[in-house]
mmCIF file of C-alpha atoms and ligand atoms in Angstrom:
data_model
loop_
_atom_site.group_PDB
_atom_site.id
_atom_site.type_symbol
_atom_site.label_atom_id
_atom_site.label_comp_id
_atom_site.label_asym_id
_atom_site.label_seq_id
_atom_site.Cartn_x
_atom_site.Cartn_y
_atom_site.Cartn_z
ATOM 1 C CA MET A 1 11.823 -7.454 25.760
ATOM 2 C CA SER A 2 13.138 -4.053 24.751
ATOM 3 C CA ILE A 3 13.251 -2.813 21.170
ATOM 4 C CA LEU A 4 17.055 -3.073 21.334
ATOM 5 C CA ASP A 5 16.806 -6.784 22.182
ATOM 6 C CA SER A 6 14.452 -7.348 19.275
ATOM 7 C CA LEU A 7 17.018 -5.758 16.946
ATOM 8 C CA ALA A 8 19.650 -8.361 17.887
ATOM 9 C CA PRO A 9 20.457 -10.794 15.043
ATOM 10 C CA THR A 10 18.305 -13.435 16.726
ATOM 11 C CA GLY A 11 15.547 -11.012 17.861
ATOM 12 C CA PRO A 12 12.031 -11.075 16.350
ATOM 13 C CA PHE A 13 12.551 -7.819 14.420
ATOM 14 C CA MET A 14 15.664 -9.164 12.690
ATOM 15 C CA GLU A 15 14.057 -12.549 12.032
ATOM 16 C CA PHE A 16 11.033 -10.953 10.370
ATOM 17 C CA PHE A 17 13.232 -8.506 8.488
ATOM 18 C CA VAL A 18 15.340 -11.302 6.969
ATOM 19 C CA TYR A 19 12.278 -13.446 6.231
ATOM 20 C CA ALA A 20 10.279 -10.610 4.618
ATOM 21 C CA ALA A 21 13.222 -9.178 2.643
ATOM 22 C CA GLU A 22 14.011 -12.651 1.272
ATOM 23 C CA LEU A 23 10.398 -13.242 0.274
ATOM 24 C CA TYR A 24 9.974 -9.838 -1.416
ATOM 25 C CA GLY A 25 13.437 -9.942 -2.976
ATOM 26 C CA VAL A 26 13.326 -13.465 -4.405
ATOM 27 C CA ARG A 27 9.734 -13.158 -5.668
ATOM 28 C CA TYR A 28 10.508 -9.855 -7.416
ATOM 29 C CA LEU A 29 13.797 -11.084 -8.903
ATOM 30 C CA VAL A 30 12.402 -14.352 -10.265
ATOM 31 C CA MET A 31 9.301 -12.724 -11.786
ATOM 32 C CA ALA A 32 11.190 -9.752 -13.250
ATOM 33 C CA ALA A 33 13.960 -11.968 -14.648
ATOM 34 C CA VAL A 34 11.474 -14.288 -16.361
ATOM 35 C CA ALA A 35 9.558 -11.296 -17.806
ATOM 36 C CA PHE A 36 12.822 -9.678 -18.921
ATOM 37 C CA LEU A 37 13.807 -12.847 -20.781
ATOM 38 C CA ILE A 38 10.428 -12.906 -22.543
ATOM 39 C CA ALA A 39 9.881 -9.186 -23.216
ATOM 40 C CA ARG A 40 11.872 -5.954 -23.689
ATOM 41 C CA PRO A 41 10.745 -2.375 -24.377
ATOM 42 C CA VAL A 42 12.399 -2.497 -27.826
ATOM 43 C CA ALA A 43 11.397 -3.908 -31.175
ATOM 44 C CA GLY A 44 12.919 -7.243 -32.158
ATOM 45 C CA TRP A 45 13.155 -10.514 -30.331
ATOM 46 C CA GLY A 46 10.554 -11.272 -27.689
ATOM 47 C CA TRP A 47 6.977 -12.360 -27.125
ATOM 48 C CA GLY A 48 4.004 -10.014 -26.963
ATOM 49 C CA ARG A 49 3.288 -6.846 -28.962
ATOM 50 C CA VAL A 50 5.969 -4.206 -28.537
ATOM 51 C CA HIS A 51 4.531 -0.786 -27.598
ATOM 52 C CA ALA A 52 3.874 1.644 -30.430
ATOM 53 C CA ASP A 53 6.416 4.193 -29.159
ATOM 54 C CA ALA A 54 9.191 1.695 -28.412
ATOM 55 C CA PRO A 55 12.588 3.422 -28.487
ATOM 56 C CA ALA A 56 14.852 2.838 -31.484
ATOM 57 C CA VAL A 57 17.931 2.962 -29.249
ATOM 58 C CA PHE A 58 17.795 1.751 -25.666
ATOM 59 C CA ASP A 59 20.660 1.504 -23.195
ATOM 60 C CA THR A 60 19.338 -1.674 -21.576
ATOM 61 C CA TRP A 61 22.059 -2.242 -19.001
ATOM 62 C CA ARG A 62 22.262 1.325 -17.746
ATOM 63 C CA ASN A 63 18.479 1.270 -17.176
ATOM 64 C CA VAL A 64 18.415 -2.198 -15.657
ATOM 65 C CA ARG A 65 21.295 -1.344 -13.296
ATOM 66 C CA ARG A 66 19.432 1.697 -11.927
ATOM 67 C CA GLU A 67 16.155 -0.250 -11.678
ATOM 68 C CA LEU A 68 17.890 -3.095 -9.815
ATOM 69 C CA TRP A 69 19.625 -0.721 -7.388
ATOM 70 C CA TYR A 70 16.424 1.121 -6.390
ATOM 71 C CA SER A 71 14.513 -2.176 -6.270
ATOM 72 C CA PHE A 72 17.131 -3.513 -3.840
ATOM 73 C CA LEU A 73 16.530 -0.467 -1.599
ATOM 74 C CA THR A 74 12.762 -1.043 -1.895
ATOM 75 C CA VAL A 75 13.163 -4.662 -0.745
ATOM 76 C CA ILE A 76 15.066 -3.367 2.331
ATOM 77 C CA VAL A 77 12.271 -0.876 3.065
ATOM 78 C CA PHE A 78 9.545 -3.520 2.608
ATOM 79 C CA GLY A 79 11.538 -5.822 4.920
ATOM 80 C CA LEU A 80 11.809 -3.091 7.585
ATOM 81 C CA VAL A 81 8.082 -2.228 7.436
ATOM 82 C CA ASN A 82 7.135 -5.911 7.754
ATOM 83 C CA ALA A 83 9.626 -6.397 10.580
ATOM 84 C CA ALA A 84 8.133 -3.465 12.501
ATOM 85 C CA LEU A 85 4.617 -4.786 11.882
ATOM 86 C CA PHE A 86 5.194 -8.419 12.816
ATOM 87 C CA GLY A 87 8.445 -8.351 14.804
ATOM 88 C CA TRP A 88 7.226 -5.595 17.126
ATOM 89 C CA GLU A 89 3.640 -6.883 17.020
ATOM 90 C CA TRP A 90 2.277 -3.578 15.725
ATOM 91 C CA PHE A 91 -0.287 -5.653 13.881
ATOM 92 C CA ASP A 92 -2.074 -6.439 17.179
ATOM 93 C CA ASN A 93 -4.978 -4.143 16.300
ATOM 94 C CA CYS A 94 -5.291 -5.181 12.681
ATOM 95 C CA LEU A 95 -8.006 -7.443 11.240
ATOM 96 C CA MET A 96 -5.746 -10.271 10.041
ATOM 97 C CA TYR A 97 -7.075 -13.644 11.273
ATOM 98 C CA PHE A 98 -4.942 -16.747 11.668
ATOM 99 C CA ASP A 99 -7.612 -19.350 12.445
ATOM 100 C CA GLU A 100 -9.345 -20.371 9.203
ATOM 101 C CA ALA A 101 -12.510 -21.187 11.161
ATOM 102 C CA ASP A 102 -12.966 -17.508 12.089
ATOM 103 C CA TYR A 103 -14.446 -16.665 8.665
ATOM 104 C CA PRO A 104 -16.237 -18.764 6.013
ATOM 105 C CA GLU A 105 -14.192 -20.226 3.168
ATOM 106 C CA TRP A 106 -15.998 -18.095 0.565
ATOM 107 C CA TRP A 107 -14.637 -14.988 2.280
ATOM 108 C CA PHE A 108 -11.087 -16.377 2.044
ATOM 109 C CA TRP A 109 -11.440 -16.438 -1.779
ATOM 110 C CA LEU A 110 -13.498 -13.244 -2.040
ATOM 111 C CA SER A 111 -10.978 -11.367 0.114
ATOM 112 C CA ILE A 112 -8.373 -11.697 -2.666
ATOM 113 C CA PRO A 113 -10.260 -9.648 -5.328
ATOM 114 C CA ALA A 114 -11.414 -7.356 -2.497
ATOM 115 C CA MET A 115 -7.747 -6.671 -1.644
ATOM 116 C CA LEU A 116 -6.974 -6.026 -5.331
ATOM 117 C CA LEU A 117 -9.821 -3.467 -5.564
ATOM 118 C CA LEU A 118 -8.804 -1.815 -2.314
ATOM 119 C CA HIS A 119 -5.122 -1.709 -3.270
ATOM 120 C CA ASP A 120 -6.016 -0.290 -6.696
ATOM 121 C CA THR A 121 -7.973 2.524 -5.021
ATOM 122 C CA LEU A 122 -5.256 3.349 -2.478
ATOM 123 C CA PHE A 123 -2.569 3.147 -5.165
ATOM 124 C CA TYR A 124 -4.476 5.411 -7.567
ATOM 125 C CA TRP A 125 -4.772 8.193 -5.001
ATOM 126 C CA LEU A 126 -1.228 7.806 -3.650
ATOM 127 C CA HIS A 127 -0.025 7.949 -7.261
ATOM 128 C CA ARG A 128 -2.080 11.091 -7.982
ATOM 129 C CA VAL A 129 -0.700 12.774 -4.847
ATOM 130 C CA MET A 130 2.894 11.814 -5.739
ATOM 131 C CA HIS A 131 2.473 13.602 -9.075
ATOM 132 C CA ALA A 132 1.796 16.859 -7.225
ATOM 133 C CA ARG A 133 4.735 19.190 -7.831
ATOM 134 C CA TRP A 134 5.753 19.397 -4.153
ATOM 135 C CA LEU A 135 6.032 15.599 -3.778
ATOM 136 C CA TYR A 136 7.073 14.442 -7.231
ATOM 137 C CA GLY A 137 10.759 15.412 -6.982
ATOM 138 C CA VAL A 138 11.241 13.718 -3.625
ATOM 139 C CA MET A 139 9.108 10.604 -3.910
ATOM 140 C CA HIS A 140 8.288 9.713 -7.494
ATOM 141 C CA ARG A 141 10.953 11.056 -9.875
ATOM 142 C CA VAL A 142 13.124 7.957 -9.406
ATOM 143 C CA HIS A 143 10.358 5.686 -10.716
ATOM 144 C CA HIS A 144 9.923 7.937 -13.753
ATOM 145 C CA GLN A 145 13.629 7.859 -14.585
ATOM 146 C CA SER A 146 12.534 4.691 -16.384
ATOM 147 C CA VAL A 147 10.990 6.484 -19.374
ATOM 148 C CA HIS A 148 10.890 3.110 -21.127
ATOM 149 C CA PRO A 149 10.838 0.736 -18.144
ATOM 150 C CA THR A 150 11.916 -2.895 -18.135
ATOM 151 C CA ALA A 151 10.334 -5.539 -15.896
ATOM 152 C CA PHE A 152 12.968 -4.668 -13.254
ATOM 153 C CA ALA A 153 11.316 -1.233 -12.769
ATOM 154 C CA ALA A 154 8.497 -2.927 -10.810
ATOM 155 C CA TYR A 155 10.167 -2.014 -7.479
ATOM 156 C CA SER A 156 12.278 0.900 -8.744
ATOM 157 C CA PHE A 157 11.150 3.500 -6.196
ATOM 158 C CA HIS A 158 12.852 6.157 -4.128
ATOM 159 C CA PRO A 159 12.896 4.793 -0.519
ATOM 160 C CA SER A 160 10.296 7.416 0.489
ATOM 161 C CA GLU A 161 7.936 6.109 -2.216
ATOM 162 C CA ALA A 162 8.718 2.546 -1.074
ATOM 163 C CA VAL A 163 7.503 3.505 2.436
ATOM 164 C CA GLY A 164 4.288 4.903 0.926
ATOM 165 C CA GLU A 165 3.772 1.801 -1.224
ATOM 166 C CA ALA A 166 4.325 -0.453 1.817
ATOM 167 C CA LEU A 167 1.933 1.534 4.014
ATOM 168 C CA ILE A 168 -0.997 1.391 1.560
ATOM 169 C CA VAL A 169 -0.627 -2.416 1.500
ATOM 170 C CA VAL A 170 -0.429 -2.546 5.315
ATOM 171 C CA ALA A 171 -3.561 -0.344 5.456
ATOM 172 C CA ILE A 172 -5.546 -3.145 3.800
ATOM 173 C CA ILE A 173 -5.262 -5.451 6.827
ATOM 174 C CA TYR A 174 -6.705 -2.676 8.982
ATOM 175 C CA ILE A 175 -9.701 -2.248 6.660
ATOM 176 C CA ILE A 176 -10.837 -5.839 5.911
ATOM 177 C CA PRO A 177 -10.200 -9.185 7.676
ATOM 178 C CA VAL A 178 -7.766 -11.323 5.694
ATOM 179 C CA HIS A 179 -6.014 -14.643 6.251
ATOM 180 C CA PRO A 180 -2.187 -14.546 5.887
ATOM 181 C CA LEU A 181 -2.335 -17.076 3.016
ATOM 182 C CA ALA A 182 -4.891 -14.943 1.126
ATOM 183 C CA PHE A 183 -2.639 -11.923 1.772
ATOM 184 C CA LEU A 184 0.345 -13.843 0.364
ATOM 185 C CA ILE A 185 -1.641 -14.809 -2.765
ATOM 186 C CA PHE A 186 -2.789 -11.180 -3.215
ATOM 187 C CA GLN A 187 0.780 -9.873 -2.919
ATOM 188 C CA THR A 188 2.066 -12.461 -5.407
ATOM 189 C CA ILE A 189 -0.627 -11.446 -7.930
ATOM 190 C CA SER A 190 0.288 -7.819 -7.228
ATOM 191 C CA THR A 191 4.002 -8.360 -7.950
ATOM 192 C CA ALA A 192 3.207 -10.320 -11.132
ATOM 193 C CA TYR A 193 0.878 -7.561 -12.402
ATOM 194 C CA ASN A 194 3.431 -4.906 -11.499
ATOM 195 C CA VAL A 195 6.126 -6.771 -13.463
ATOM 196 C CA TYR A 196 3.766 -7.179 -16.453
ATOM 197 C CA GLY A 197 2.900 -3.457 -16.315
ATOM 198 C CA HIS A 198 6.566 -2.530 -16.761
ATOM 199 C CA CYS A 199 7.757 -5.317 -19.086
ATOM 200 C CA GLY A 200 7.576 -3.261 -22.284
ATOM 201 C CA ARG A 201 5.203 -5.560 -24.184
ATOM 202 C CA GLU A 202 1.450 -6.029 -24.484
ATOM 203 C CA PHE A 203 -0.085 -9.474 -24.028
ATOM 204 C CA TYR A 204 -3.780 -8.496 -24.037
ATOM 205 C CA PRO A 205 -5.460 -8.640 -27.463
ATOM 206 C CA ALA A 206 -5.767 -5.499 -29.608
ATOM 207 C CA GLY A 207 -9.495 -4.973 -28.861
ATOM 208 C CA THR A 208 -8.990 -4.796 -25.081
ATOM 209 C CA ALA A 209 -9.931 -1.116 -24.715
ATOM 210 C CA THR A 210 -13.383 -1.629 -26.255
ATOM 211 C CA HIS A 211 -14.142 -5.071 -24.759
ATOM 212 C CA TRP A 212 -16.915 -4.965 -22.091
ATOM 213 C CA LEU A 213 -14.553 -6.345 -19.443
ATOM 214 C CA GLY A 214 -11.195 -5.346 -20.946
ATOM 215 C CA ARG A 215 -12.074 -1.643 -20.827
ATOM 216 C CA TRP A 216 -11.881 -1.788 -17.023
ATOM 217 C CA ILE A 217 -8.548 -3.648 -16.912
ATOM 218 C CA ASN A 218 -5.266 -1.750 -16.712
ATOM 219 C CA THR A 219 -2.661 -2.804 -19.256
ATOM 220 C CA SER A 220 1.055 -2.625 -19.827
ATOM 221 C CA THR A 221 0.285 -0.220 -22.712
ATOM 222 C CA ALA A 222 -1.551 2.203 -20.395
ATOM 223 C CA HIS A 223 1.292 2.158 -17.864
ATOM 224 C CA ALA A 224 3.957 2.517 -20.572
ATOM 225 C CA MET A 225 2.111 5.666 -21.726
ATOM 226 C CA HIS A 226 2.211 6.931 -18.138
ATOM 227 C CA HIS A 227 5.983 6.404 -18.034
ATOM 228 C CA SER A 228 6.572 8.077 -21.385
ATOM 229 C CA HIS A 229 4.786 11.367 -20.594
ATOM 230 C CA GLY A 230 4.030 11.298 -16.833
ATOM 231 C CA ARG A 231 0.392 12.334 -17.328
ATOM 232 C CA TYR A 232 -2.789 10.214 -17.303
ATOM 233 C CA ASN A 233 -3.173 6.485 -16.484
ATOM 234 C CA TYR A 234 -2.540 6.324 -12.722
ATOM 235 C CA GLY A 235 -4.192 2.945 -12.016
ATOM 236 C CA PHE A 236 -2.580 -0.366 -11.041
ATOM 237 C CA TYR A 237 -4.829 -3.345 -11.948
ATOM 238 C CA PHE A 238 -7.942 -1.544 -13.147
ATOM 239 C CA LEU A 239 -9.092 1.556 -15.015
ATOM 240 C CA PHE A 240 -12.162 2.307 -12.858
ATOM 241 C CA TRP A 241 -10.595 5.334 -11.206
ATOM 242 C CA ASP A 242 -8.925 6.641 -14.364
ATOM 243 C CA ARG A 243 -12.236 6.451 -16.264
ATOM 244 C CA LEU A 244 -14.212 7.937 -13.345
ATOM 245 C CA MET A 245 -11.778 10.804 -12.730
ATOM 246 C CA GLY A 246 -11.104 11.553 -16.410
ATOM 247 C CA THR A 247 -7.415 10.666 -16.142
ATOM 248 C CA LEU A 248 -7.326 8.005 -18.857
ATOM 249 C CA ASP A 249 -5.168 9.117 -21.792
ATOM 250 C CA PRO A 250 -7.508 9.928 -24.727
ATOM 251 C CA ALA A 251 -5.016 8.169 -27.054
ATOM 252 C CA TYR A 252 -5.095 4.926 -25.035
ATOM 253 C CA GLY A 253 -7.656 3.089 -27.203
ATOM 254 C CA VAL A 254 -5.619 3.713 -30.352
ATOM 255 C CA LYS A 255 -2.289 2.818 -28.708
ATOM 256 C CA VAL A 256 -3.461 -0.522 -27.315
ATOM 257 C CA GLU A 257 -4.897 -1.537 -30.710
ATOM 258 C CA ARG A 258 -1.793 -0.843 -32.729
ATOM 259 C CA PRO A 259 -0.093 -4.181 -33.451
HETATM 260 ZN ZN1 ZN B 1 5.578 2.380 -13.256
HETATM 261 ZN ZN1 ZN B 2 3.768 8.107 -11.960
#
């Protein structure tokens, strides 16, 4: 079958595109909408601790409209990348396994935190590179237009950043063997953590930054600081790389403690 045939509305490319775009779109929308109902980046009604530098005045709808528009484009890009991977069978050489008997059950469960660690590492370095002057304007400025992001900013990327974000996730299945269900669970955790990171409120307790485990966990506070000044705090789920590379904001400990 030619590539043109696969692009037909009933071809494998189109089928995977529609399936993937629906999955990414619906999952993002439901999670972001729930988080938006619970939390906002402004003082007042809502659960969780509002960030210390919450804006006094915030044009919610103008921000949400922009975040929704770029997130819609991101869902299209994610759909296209998945369609190319699965619809055109580009994943032939990857390590994804479909028969559960191929690997022990403990690996199925261990592969999920392994994917989170791997994704955190790839994301940290992609994020650092996108803050380089020559790439920032093209790839990453759109995401930082949300100076005080809402939960809907989770997918608010320029399409070129969306391609980069999709490719670092695809890279994972070329590095470690994963079952599609484990991959689905990992991506759902990823979207939920992404939404939390942008929701504008903190749900971890005040002592998180000094707790033996909490000090390694990335928080909504750390990412809100990244959005407000565009320096420091490049991690996704963890703070390993930020602590190791000296890119954790020195004011983070104080900010996360402030009620
Ligand atoms: Zn962000
Ligand atoms: Zn950034």
